[in-house]
């Protein structure tokens, strides 16, 4: 079995994995990172989104072996010193979640969106998050939250 070295939420792991193991299963089943949910089996919903070397990926469409030597951030690693990440706070304050199933993926995809477009219009936010589905259809509040998150991160004046 291949051995991978991967940093997840600031902890480095060395693990043997089967070549067919998906990253999302590695995170959930091996590392106990159940904050990363599985919402589909077609790579459509985006609920499994994590950051891999700073870019959002659907962890159900990445093999664990492909994460070798990379740094992964899940929703469980976003807060620091007991303080929520500004994007987490914005989702909370704008009531951008109902059941919460899509929320980890939405937040991580939103953070990556700001890497490319630090001052996104509402239209750009909608396009940037089109790979993430909310079954509760709370999209208006999600867009508001991303805008607020961007403001709180100090990267936009909109
Ligand atoms: S569980 Fe990965 S896209 Fe749906
Ligand atoms: S809040 Fe329920 S799926 Fe988005």
Short mmCIF file of N, CA and C and ligand atoms in Angstrom, two decimals:
data_model
loop_
_atom_site.label_atom_id
_atom_site.label_comp_id
_atom_site.label_asym_id
_atom_site.label_seq_id
_atom_site.Cartn_x
_atom_site.Cartn_y
_atom_site.Cartn_z
N UNK A 1 0.85 -1.21 0.00
CA UNK A 1 0.00 0.00 0.00
C UNK A 1 0.88 1.25 0.00
N UNK A 2 0.53 2.24 -0.78
CA UNK A 2 1.32 3.48 -0.76
C UNK A 2 1.21 4.18 0.59
N UNK A 3 2.28 4.83 0.96
CA UNK A 3 2.29 5.65 2.18
C UNK A 3 2.24 7.11 1.78
N UNK A 4 1.35 7.87 2.40
CA UNK A 4 1.28 9.29 2.09
C UNK A 4 1.62 10.10 3.34
N UNK A 5 2.17 11.28 3.08
CA UNK A 5 2.40 12.25 4.15
C UNK A 5 1.56 13.46 3.81
N UNK A 6 0.65 13.79 4.70
CA UNK A 6 -0.27 14.89 4.40
C UNK A 6 -0.53 15.67 5.69
N UNK A 7 -0.58 16.99 5.52
CA UNK A 7 -0.87 17.85 6.67
C UNK A 7 -2.36 18.19 6.60
N UNK A 8 -3.07 17.89 7.65
CA UNK A 8 -4.50 18.17 7.69
C UNK A 8 -4.80 19.00 8.94
N UNK A 9 -5.34 20.18 8.71
CA UNK A 9 -5.68 21.07 9.83
C UNK A 9 -4.51 21.21 10.80
N UNK A 10 -3.35 21.42 10.21
CA UNK A 10 -2.12 21.73 10.95
C UNK A 10 -1.47 20.53 11.63
N UNK A 11 -1.96 19.34 11.39
CA UNK A 11 -1.29 18.16 11.94
C UNK A 11 -0.81 17.29 10.77
N UNK A 12 0.42 16.83 10.87
CA UNK A 12 0.98 16.00 9.79
C UNK A 12 0.73 14.53 10.10
N UNK A 13 0.22 13.85 9.09
CA UNK A 13 -0.07 12.42 9.21
C UNK A 13 0.76 11.65 8.18
N UNK A 14 1.23 10.50 8.60
CA UNK A 14 1.84 9.55 7.65
C UNK A 14 1.00 8.30 7.71
N UNK A 15 0.37 7.96 6.61
CA UNK A 15 -0.60 6.87 6.63
C UNK A 15 -0.44 6.00 5.38
N UNK A 16 -0.68 4.72 5.55
CA UNK A 16 -0.77 3.81 4.41
C UNK A 16 -2.21 3.84 3.91
N UNK A 17 -2.37 4.01 2.61
CA UNK A 17 -3.72 4.07 2.06
C UNK A 17 -3.81 3.18 0.82
N UNK A 18 -4.97 2.62 0.62
CA UNK A 18 -5.21 1.90 -0.63
C UNK A 18 -5.25 2.92 -1.76
N UNK A 19 -4.72 2.56 -2.92
CA UNK A 19 -4.70 3.53 -4.03
C UNK A 19 -6.09 4.01 -4.42
N UNK A 20 -7.12 3.22 -4.16
CA UNK A 20 -8.47 3.61 -4.60
C UNK A 20 -9.19 4.49 -3.56
N UNK A 21 -8.57 4.70 -2.39
CA UNK A 21 -9.26 5.46 -1.33
C UNK A 21 -9.45 6.92 -1.72
N UNK A 22 -10.68 7.38 -1.60
CA UNK A 22 -10.96 8.78 -1.89
C UNK A 22 -10.53 9.65 -0.71
N UNK A 23 -10.15 10.87 -1.03
CA UNK A 23 -9.70 11.78 0.02
C UNK A 23 -10.80 11.97 1.08
N UNK A 24 -12.04 12.10 0.65
CA UNK A 24 -13.10 12.32 1.63
C UNK A 24 -13.22 11.13 2.59
N UNK A 25 -13.04 9.93 2.09
CA UNK A 25 -13.11 8.76 2.98
C UNK A 25 -11.90 8.72 3.91
N UNK A 26 -10.75 9.10 3.39
CA UNK A 26 -9.56 9.16 4.23
C UNK A 26 -9.77 10.16 5.37
N UNK A 27 -10.31 11.34 5.02
CA UNK A 27 -10.52 12.37 6.04
C UNK A 27 -11.53 11.91 7.09
N UNK A 28 -12.62 11.37 6.62
CA UNK A 28 -13.70 11.01 7.54
C UNK A 28 -13.39 9.72 8.32
N UNK A 29 -13.01 8.69 7.58
CA UNK A 29 -12.92 7.36 8.20
C UNK A 29 -11.58 7.14 8.90
N UNK A 30 -10.53 7.67 8.34
CA UNK A 30 -9.22 7.45 8.95
C UNK A 30 -8.89 8.51 9.99
N UNK A 31 -9.19 9.77 9.66
CA UNK A 31 -8.81 10.85 10.56
C UNK A 31 -9.96 11.34 11.43
N UNK A 32 -11.17 10.85 11.18
CA UNK A 32 -12.31 11.27 12.00
C UNK A 32 -12.81 12.67 11.72
N UNK A 33 -12.46 13.20 10.54
CA UNK A 33 -12.88 14.56 10.17
C UNK A 33 -14.29 14.53 9.58
N UNK A 34 -15.24 14.25 10.44
CA UNK A 34 -16.62 14.10 9.95
C UNK A 34 -17.30 15.44 9.71
N UNK A 35 -16.58 16.53 9.96
CA UNK A 35 -17.11 17.84 9.59
C UNK A 35 -17.16 18.02 8.08
N UNK A 36 -16.52 17.13 7.36
CA UNK A 36 -16.57 17.15 5.89
C UNK A 36 -17.61 16.12 5.44
N UNK A 37 -18.81 16.58 5.09
CA UNK A 37 -19.87 15.62 4.78
C UNK A 37 -19.83 15.12 3.33
N UNK A 38 -20.49 14.00 3.12
CA UNK A 38 -20.68 13.46 1.77
C UNK A 38 -22.15 13.67 1.43
N UNK A 39 -22.41 14.41 0.35
CA UNK A 39 -23.81 14.71 0.04
C UNK A 39 -24.32 14.07 -1.24
N UNK A 40 -23.43 13.41 -1.98
CA UNK A 40 -23.88 12.79 -3.24
C UNK A 40 -22.86 11.73 -3.63
N UNK A 41 -23.16 11.00 -4.68
CA UNK A 41 -22.14 10.08 -5.21
C UNK A 41 -21.88 10.37 -6.67
N UNK A 42 -22.07 11.64 -7.03
CA UNK A 42 -21.88 12.02 -8.43
C UNK A 42 -20.94 13.22 -8.59
N UNK A 43 -20.29 13.63 -7.51
CA UNK A 43 -19.38 14.80 -7.55
C UNK A 43 -20.08 16.10 -7.92
N UNK A 44 -21.36 16.19 -7.59
CA UNK A 44 -22.14 17.37 -7.98
C UNK A 44 -22.37 18.36 -6.85
N UNK A 45 -22.46 17.90 -5.60
CA UNK A 45 -23.04 18.77 -4.57
C UNK A 45 -22.06 19.72 -3.91
N UNK A 46 -20.78 19.36 -3.84
CA UNK A 46 -19.78 20.24 -3.25
C UNK A 46 -19.74 20.24 -1.74
N UNK A 47 -20.55 19.43 -1.09
CA UNK A 47 -20.54 19.45 0.38
C UNK A 47 -19.22 18.94 0.95
N UNK A 48 -18.48 18.17 0.16
CA UNK A 48 -17.22 17.57 0.61
C UNK A 48 -16.01 18.47 0.36
N UNK A 49 -16.27 19.72 -0.03
CA UNK A 49 -15.17 20.63 -0.42
C UNK A 49 -14.21 20.88 0.74
N UNK A 50 -12.92 20.80 0.43
CA UNK A 50 -11.86 21.17 1.37
C UNK A 50 -10.86 22.03 0.60
N UNK A 51 -9.93 22.64 1.31
CA UNK A 51 -8.84 23.35 0.64
C UNK A 51 -7.63 22.43 0.55
N UNK A 52 -7.08 22.33 -0.64
CA UNK A 52 -5.87 21.53 -0.85
C UNK A 52 -4.81 22.47 -1.40
N UNK A 53 -3.78 22.72 -0.59
CA UNK A 53 -2.78 23.73 -0.93
C UNK A 53 -3.45 25.05 -1.29
N UNK A 54 -4.47 25.38 -0.53
CA UNK A 54 -5.12 26.69 -0.66
C UNK A 54 -6.23 26.77 -1.69
N UNK A 55 -6.42 25.74 -2.51
CA UNK A 55 -7.47 25.77 -3.52
C UNK A 55 -8.57 24.78 -3.15
N UNK A 56 -9.81 25.16 -3.45
CA UNK A 56 -10.91 24.28 -3.08
C UNK A 56 -10.99 23.10 -4.04
N UNK A 57 -11.19 21.93 -3.46
CA UNK A 57 -11.38 20.71 -4.25
C UNK A 57 -12.54 19.94 -3.64
N UNK A 58 -13.21 19.19 -4.49
CA UNK A 58 -14.23 18.27 -3.99
C UNK A 58 -13.50 17.01 -3.57
N UNK A 59 -13.47 16.77 -2.27
CA UNK A 59 -12.62 15.69 -1.78
C UNK A 59 -13.14 14.30 -2.16
N UNK A 60 -14.34 14.24 -2.72
CA UNK A 60 -14.83 12.95 -3.23
C UNK A 60 -14.34 12.69 -4.64
N UNK A 61 -13.69 13.67 -5.23
CA UNK A 61 -13.19 13.44 -6.58
C UNK A 61 -11.66 13.53 -6.63
N UNK A 62 -11.05 13.39 -5.45
CA UNK A 62 -9.59 13.37 -5.34
C UNK A 62 -9.21 12.09 -4.61
N UNK A 63 -8.20 11.41 -5.09
CA UNK A 63 -7.72 10.23 -4.38
C UNK A 63 -6.80 10.66 -3.23
N UNK A 64 -6.84 9.90 -2.17
CA UNK A 64 -5.97 10.24 -1.03
C UNK A 64 -4.51 10.27 -1.46
N UNK A 65 -4.11 9.38 -2.37
CA UNK A 65 -2.70 9.38 -2.79
C UNK A 65 -2.34 10.66 -3.53
N UNK A 66 -3.34 11.31 -4.13
CA UNK A 66 -3.06 12.57 -4.82
C UNK A 66 -2.80 13.71 -3.83
N UNK A 67 -3.18 13.49 -2.58
CA UNK A 67 -2.97 14.51 -1.56
C UNK A 67 -1.60 14.37 -0.89
N UNK A 68 -0.83 13.40 -1.35
CA UNK A 68 0.50 13.20 -0.77
C UNK A 68 1.31 14.49 -0.87
N UNK A 69 1.94 14.85 0.24
CA UNK A 69 2.80 16.05 0.30
C UNK A 69 2.01 17.35 0.18
N UNK A 70 0.73 17.29 0.42
CA UNK A 70 -0.06 18.52 0.32
C UNK A 70 -0.56 18.93 1.71
N UNK A 71 -1.15 20.13 1.73
CA UNK A 71 -1.74 20.63 2.97
C UNK A 71 -3.24 20.77 2.76
N UNK A 72 -4.00 20.13 3.63
CA UNK A 72 -5.45 20.14 3.53
C UNK A 72 -6.02 20.96 4.69
N UNK A 73 -6.99 21.79 4.38
CA UNK A 73 -7.74 22.48 5.45
C UNK A 73 -9.19 22.06 5.32
N UNK A 74 -9.74 21.54 6.40
CA UNK A 74 -11.16 21.22 6.44
C UNK A 74 -11.86 22.28 7.30
N UNK A 75 -13.16 22.19 7.35
CA UNK A 75 -13.91 23.15 8.16
C UNK A 75 -13.47 23.09 9.63
N UNK A 76 -12.95 21.93 10.03
CA UNK A 76 -12.55 21.77 11.43
C UNK A 76 -11.24 22.48 11.76
N UNK A 77 -10.53 22.92 10.71
CA UNK A 77 -9.26 23.58 10.96
C UNK A 77 -9.29 25.07 10.70
N UNK A 78 -10.47 25.61 10.44
CA UNK A 78 -10.55 27.03 10.07
C UNK A 78 -10.44 27.97 11.26
N UNK A 79 -11.06 27.63 12.34
CA UNK A 79 -11.02 28.51 13.51
C UNK A 79 -9.60 28.51 14.08
N UNK A 80 -9.21 29.63 14.69
CA UNK A 80 -7.91 29.63 15.36
C UNK A 80 -8.05 30.29 16.71
N UNK A 81 -7.40 29.70 17.69
CA UNK A 81 -7.44 30.19 19.08
C UNK A 81 -8.88 30.35 19.56
N UNK A 82 -9.75 29.45 19.14
CA UNK A 82 -11.13 29.50 19.61
C UNK A 82 -11.98 30.54 18.91
N UNK A 83 -11.42 31.21 17.92
CA UNK A 83 -12.17 32.23 17.18
C UNK A 83 -12.52 31.72 15.79
N UNK A 84 -13.78 31.88 15.43
CA UNK A 84 -14.18 31.50 14.09
C UNK A 84 -13.43 32.30 13.04
N UNK A 85 -13.23 31.69 11.91
CA UNK A 85 -12.75 32.40 10.72
C UNK A 85 -13.82 33.43 10.34
N UNK A 86 -13.43 34.60 9.81
CA UNK A 86 -14.42 35.62 9.45
C UNK A 86 -15.53 35.08 8.54
N UNK A 87 -15.21 34.15 7.67
CA UNK A 87 -16.26 33.61 6.78
C UNK A 87 -17.24 32.74 7.58
N UNK A 88 -16.75 32.03 8.56
CA UNK A 88 -17.67 31.26 9.42
C UNK A 88 -18.59 32.20 10.18
N UNK A 89 -18.00 33.28 10.70
CA UNK A 89 -18.79 34.25 11.46
C UNK A 89 -19.85 34.88 10.56
N UNK A 90 -19.46 35.20 9.34
CA UNK A 90 -20.40 35.84 8.42
C UNK A 90 -21.58 34.90 8.10
N UNK A 91 -21.31 33.62 7.91
CA UNK A 91 -22.40 32.67 7.66
C UNK A 91 -23.34 32.62 8.86
N UNK A 92 -22.76 32.67 10.04
CA UNK A 92 -23.58 32.65 11.25
C UNK A 92 -24.43 33.91 11.34
N UNK A 93 -23.79 35.04 11.13
CA UNK A 93 -24.49 36.32 11.35
C UNK A 93 -25.52 36.61 10.26
N UNK A 94 -25.29 36.10 9.06
CA UNK A 94 -26.25 36.34 7.97
C UNK A 94 -27.27 35.19 7.85
N UNK A 95 -27.27 34.30 8.80
CA UNK A 95 -28.22 33.17 8.79
C UNK A 95 -28.14 32.40 7.47
N UNK A 96 -26.92 32.11 7.06
CA UNK A 96 -26.70 31.51 5.75
C UNK A 96 -26.71 29.99 5.81
N UNK A 97 -27.36 29.44 6.80
CA UNK A 97 -27.49 27.99 6.84
C UNK A 97 -28.81 27.60 7.48
N UNK A 98 -29.31 26.51 7.00
CA UNK A 98 -30.55 25.96 7.57
C UNK A 98 -30.21 24.59 8.15
N UNK A 99 -30.17 23.54 7.33
CA UNK A 99 -29.76 22.24 7.89
C UNK A 99 -28.25 22.20 8.12
N UNK A 100 -27.50 23.03 7.38
CA UNK A 100 -26.06 23.10 7.58
C UNK A 100 -25.25 22.08 6.80
N UNK A 101 -25.93 21.25 6.04
CA UNK A 101 -25.19 20.17 5.38
C UNK A 101 -24.21 20.70 4.33
N UNK A 102 -24.62 21.74 3.62
CA UNK A 102 -23.76 22.28 2.56
C UNK A 102 -22.72 23.26 3.10
N UNK A 103 -22.90 23.68 4.36
CA UNK A 103 -22.17 24.83 4.88
C UNK A 103 -20.64 24.68 4.89
N UNK A 104 -20.09 23.56 5.34
CA UNK A 104 -18.62 23.47 5.30
C UNK A 104 -18.06 23.69 3.91
N UNK A 105 -18.68 23.06 2.93
CA UNK A 105 -18.21 23.21 1.55
C UNK A 105 -18.41 24.61 1.04
N UNK A 106 -19.54 25.22 1.37
CA UNK A 106 -19.80 26.60 0.93
C UNK A 106 -18.74 27.54 1.49
N UNK A 107 -18.44 27.41 2.76
CA UNK A 107 -17.48 28.31 3.40
C UNK A 107 -16.09 28.15 2.78
N UNK A 108 -15.67 26.92 2.58
CA UNK A 108 -14.32 26.71 2.03
C UNK A 108 -14.25 27.14 0.57
N UNK A 109 -15.31 26.89 -0.18
CA UNK A 109 -15.33 27.34 -1.57
C UNK A 109 -15.34 28.87 -1.62
N UNK A 110 -16.05 29.51 -0.69
CA UNK A 110 -16.10 30.97 -0.65
C UNK A 110 -14.72 31.56 -0.36
N UNK A 111 -14.00 30.93 0.55
CA UNK A 111 -12.65 31.43 0.87
C UNK A 111 -11.76 31.34 -0.36
N UNK A 112 -11.87 30.25 -1.10
CA UNK A 112 -11.06 30.11 -2.32
C UNK A 112 -11.50 31.13 -3.37
N UNK A 113 -12.79 31.37 -3.45
CA UNK A 113 -13.31 32.36 -4.41
C UNK A 113 -12.63 33.71 -4.21
N UNK A 114 -12.43 34.08 -2.94
CA UNK A 114 -11.81 35.38 -2.66
C UNK A 114 -10.33 35.42 -3.03
N UNK A 115 -9.71 34.23 -3.15
CA UNK A 115 -8.32 34.22 -3.63
C UNK A 115 -8.23 34.79 -5.03
N UNK A 116 -9.22 34.44 -5.84
CA UNK A 116 -9.20 34.87 -7.24
C UNK A 116 -9.86 36.22 -7.44
N UNK A 117 -10.84 36.52 -6.63
CA UNK A 117 -11.63 37.74 -6.82
C UNK A 117 -11.94 38.32 -5.44
N UNK A 118 -11.03 39.15 -4.94
CA UNK A 118 -11.18 39.63 -3.56
C UNK A 118 -12.35 40.58 -3.37
N UNK A 119 -12.93 41.08 -4.46
CA UNK A 119 -14.03 42.04 -4.34
C UNK A 119 -15.17 41.58 -5.26
N UNK A 120 -15.75 40.41 -4.97
CA UNK A 120 -16.68 39.82 -5.94
C UNK A 120 -18.04 40.49 -5.91
N UNK A 121 -18.62 40.62 -7.10
CA UNK A 121 -20.01 41.06 -7.20
C UNK A 121 -20.91 39.89 -6.79
N UNK A 122 -22.19 40.18 -6.55
CA UNK A 122 -23.11 39.10 -6.22
C UNK A 122 -23.13 38.05 -7.33
N UNK A 123 -23.07 38.53 -8.57
CA UNK A 123 -23.08 37.61 -9.70
C UNK A 123 -21.83 36.71 -9.68
N UNK A 124 -20.68 37.32 -9.35
CA UNK A 124 -19.44 36.54 -9.29
C UNK A 124 -19.49 35.52 -8.15
N UNK A 125 -20.13 35.91 -7.05
CA UNK A 125 -20.26 34.97 -5.93
C UNK A 125 -21.12 33.78 -6.36
N UNK A 126 -22.23 34.08 -7.04
CA UNK A 126 -23.11 33.00 -7.48
C UNK A 126 -22.39 32.07 -8.46
N UNK A 127 -21.63 32.68 -9.36
CA UNK A 127 -20.89 31.85 -10.33
C UNK A 127 -19.80 31.05 -9.63
N UNK A 128 -19.11 31.71 -8.70
CA UNK A 128 -18.00 31.05 -8.00
C UNK A 128 -18.46 29.88 -7.17
N UNK A 129 -19.69 29.93 -6.71
CA UNK A 129 -20.20 28.85 -5.85
C UNK A 129 -21.14 27.91 -6.60
N UNK A 130 -21.09 27.97 -7.92
CA UNK A 130 -22.08 27.16 -8.66
C UNK A 130 -21.83 25.65 -8.51
N UNK A 131 -20.64 25.28 -8.08
CA UNK A 131 -20.36 23.86 -7.85
C UNK A 131 -20.81 23.37 -6.49
N UNK A 132 -21.43 24.25 -5.73
CA UNK A 132 -21.90 23.88 -4.38
C UNK A 132 -23.41 24.07 -4.31
N UNK A 133 -24.09 23.01 -3.99
CA UNK A 133 -25.55 23.04 -3.97
C UNK A 133 -26.08 23.10 -2.54
N UNK A 134 -27.12 23.90 -2.36
CA UNK A 134 -27.81 23.96 -1.06
C UNK A 134 -29.22 23.42 -1.25
N UNK A 135 -29.47 22.30 -0.64
CA UNK A 135 -30.79 21.68 -0.79
C UNK A 135 -31.87 22.51 -0.11
N UNK A 136 -31.44 23.30 0.88
CA UNK A 136 -32.41 24.15 1.58
C UNK A 136 -32.65 25.45 0.81
N UNK A 137 -31.92 25.63 -0.27
CA UNK A 137 -32.07 26.75 -1.21
C UNK A 137 -31.90 28.13 -0.55
N UNK A 138 -31.00 28.21 0.42
CA UNK A 138 -30.80 29.50 1.09
C UNK A 138 -29.78 30.37 0.40
N UNK A 139 -29.85 30.46 -0.91
CA UNK A 139 -28.78 31.09 -1.67
C UNK A 139 -28.65 32.59 -1.41
N UNK A 140 -29.76 33.30 -1.21
CA UNK A 140 -29.67 34.76 -1.01
C UNK A 140 -28.82 35.07 0.21
N UNK A 141 -29.08 34.37 1.31
CA UNK A 141 -28.31 34.63 2.52
C UNK A 141 -26.86 34.18 2.37
N UNK A 142 -26.65 33.14 1.60
CA UNK A 142 -25.27 32.67 1.37
C UNK A 142 -24.48 33.75 0.63
N UNK A 143 -25.09 34.34 -0.39
CA UNK A 143 -24.40 35.41 -1.15
C UNK A 143 -24.11 36.58 -0.21
N UNK A 144 -25.09 36.95 0.62
CA UNK A 144 -24.87 38.04 1.58
C UNK A 144 -23.72 37.71 2.53
N UNK A 145 -23.69 36.46 2.97
CA UNK A 145 -22.65 36.05 3.91
C UNK A 145 -21.27 36.12 3.27
N UNK A 146 -21.16 35.72 2.03
CA UNK A 146 -19.85 35.75 1.38
C UNK A 146 -19.39 37.20 1.22
N UNK A 147 -20.33 38.08 0.87
CA UNK A 147 -19.98 39.49 0.77
C UNK A 147 -19.51 40.02 2.12
N UNK A 148 -20.24 39.67 3.15
CA UNK A 148 -19.87 40.13 4.50
C UNK A 148 -18.54 39.52 4.94
N UNK A 149 -18.35 38.25 4.62
CA UNK A 149 -17.08 37.59 4.95
C UNK A 149 -15.92 38.30 4.29
N UNK A 150 -16.12 38.68 3.02
CA UNK A 150 -15.07 39.40 2.30
C UNK A 150 -14.78 40.73 2.99
N UNK A 151 -15.84 41.42 3.39
CA UNK A 151 -15.65 42.70 4.09
C UNK A 151 -14.88 42.49 5.39
N UNK A 152 -15.27 41.46 6.13
CA UNK A 152 -14.62 41.23 7.43
C UNK A 152 -13.17 40.79 7.28
N UNK A 153 -12.90 40.18 6.14
CA UNK A 153 -11.50 39.78 5.91
C UNK A 153 -10.68 40.96 5.41
N UNK A 154 -11.38 42.08 5.20
CA UNK A 154 -10.67 43.30 4.84
C UNK A 154 -10.17 43.34 3.42
N UNK A 155 -10.81 42.53 2.58
CA UNK A 155 -10.32 42.49 1.21
C UNK A 155 -11.25 43.19 0.24
N UNK A 156 -12.34 43.74 0.73
CA UNK A 156 -13.24 44.43 -0.18
C UNK A 156 -13.91 45.58 0.55
N UNK A 157 -14.28 46.58 -0.19
CA UNK A 157 -14.98 47.72 0.40
C UNK A 157 -16.44 47.73 -0.02
N UNK A 158 -16.84 46.71 -0.80
CA UNK A 158 -18.20 46.70 -1.33
C UNK A 158 -19.25 46.69 -0.22
S1 LIG B 1 -20.00 14.49 -1.90
FE1 LIG B 1 -18.47 15.40 -3.10
S2 LIG B 1 -19.53 16.58 -4.56
FE2 LIG B 1 -21.11 15.61 -3.43
S1 LIG B 2 -28.37 24.69 4.51
FE1 LIG B 2 -29.30 22.78 4.10
S2 LIG B 2 -28.27 22.11 2.32
FE2 LIG B 2 -27.63 24.14 2.54
#
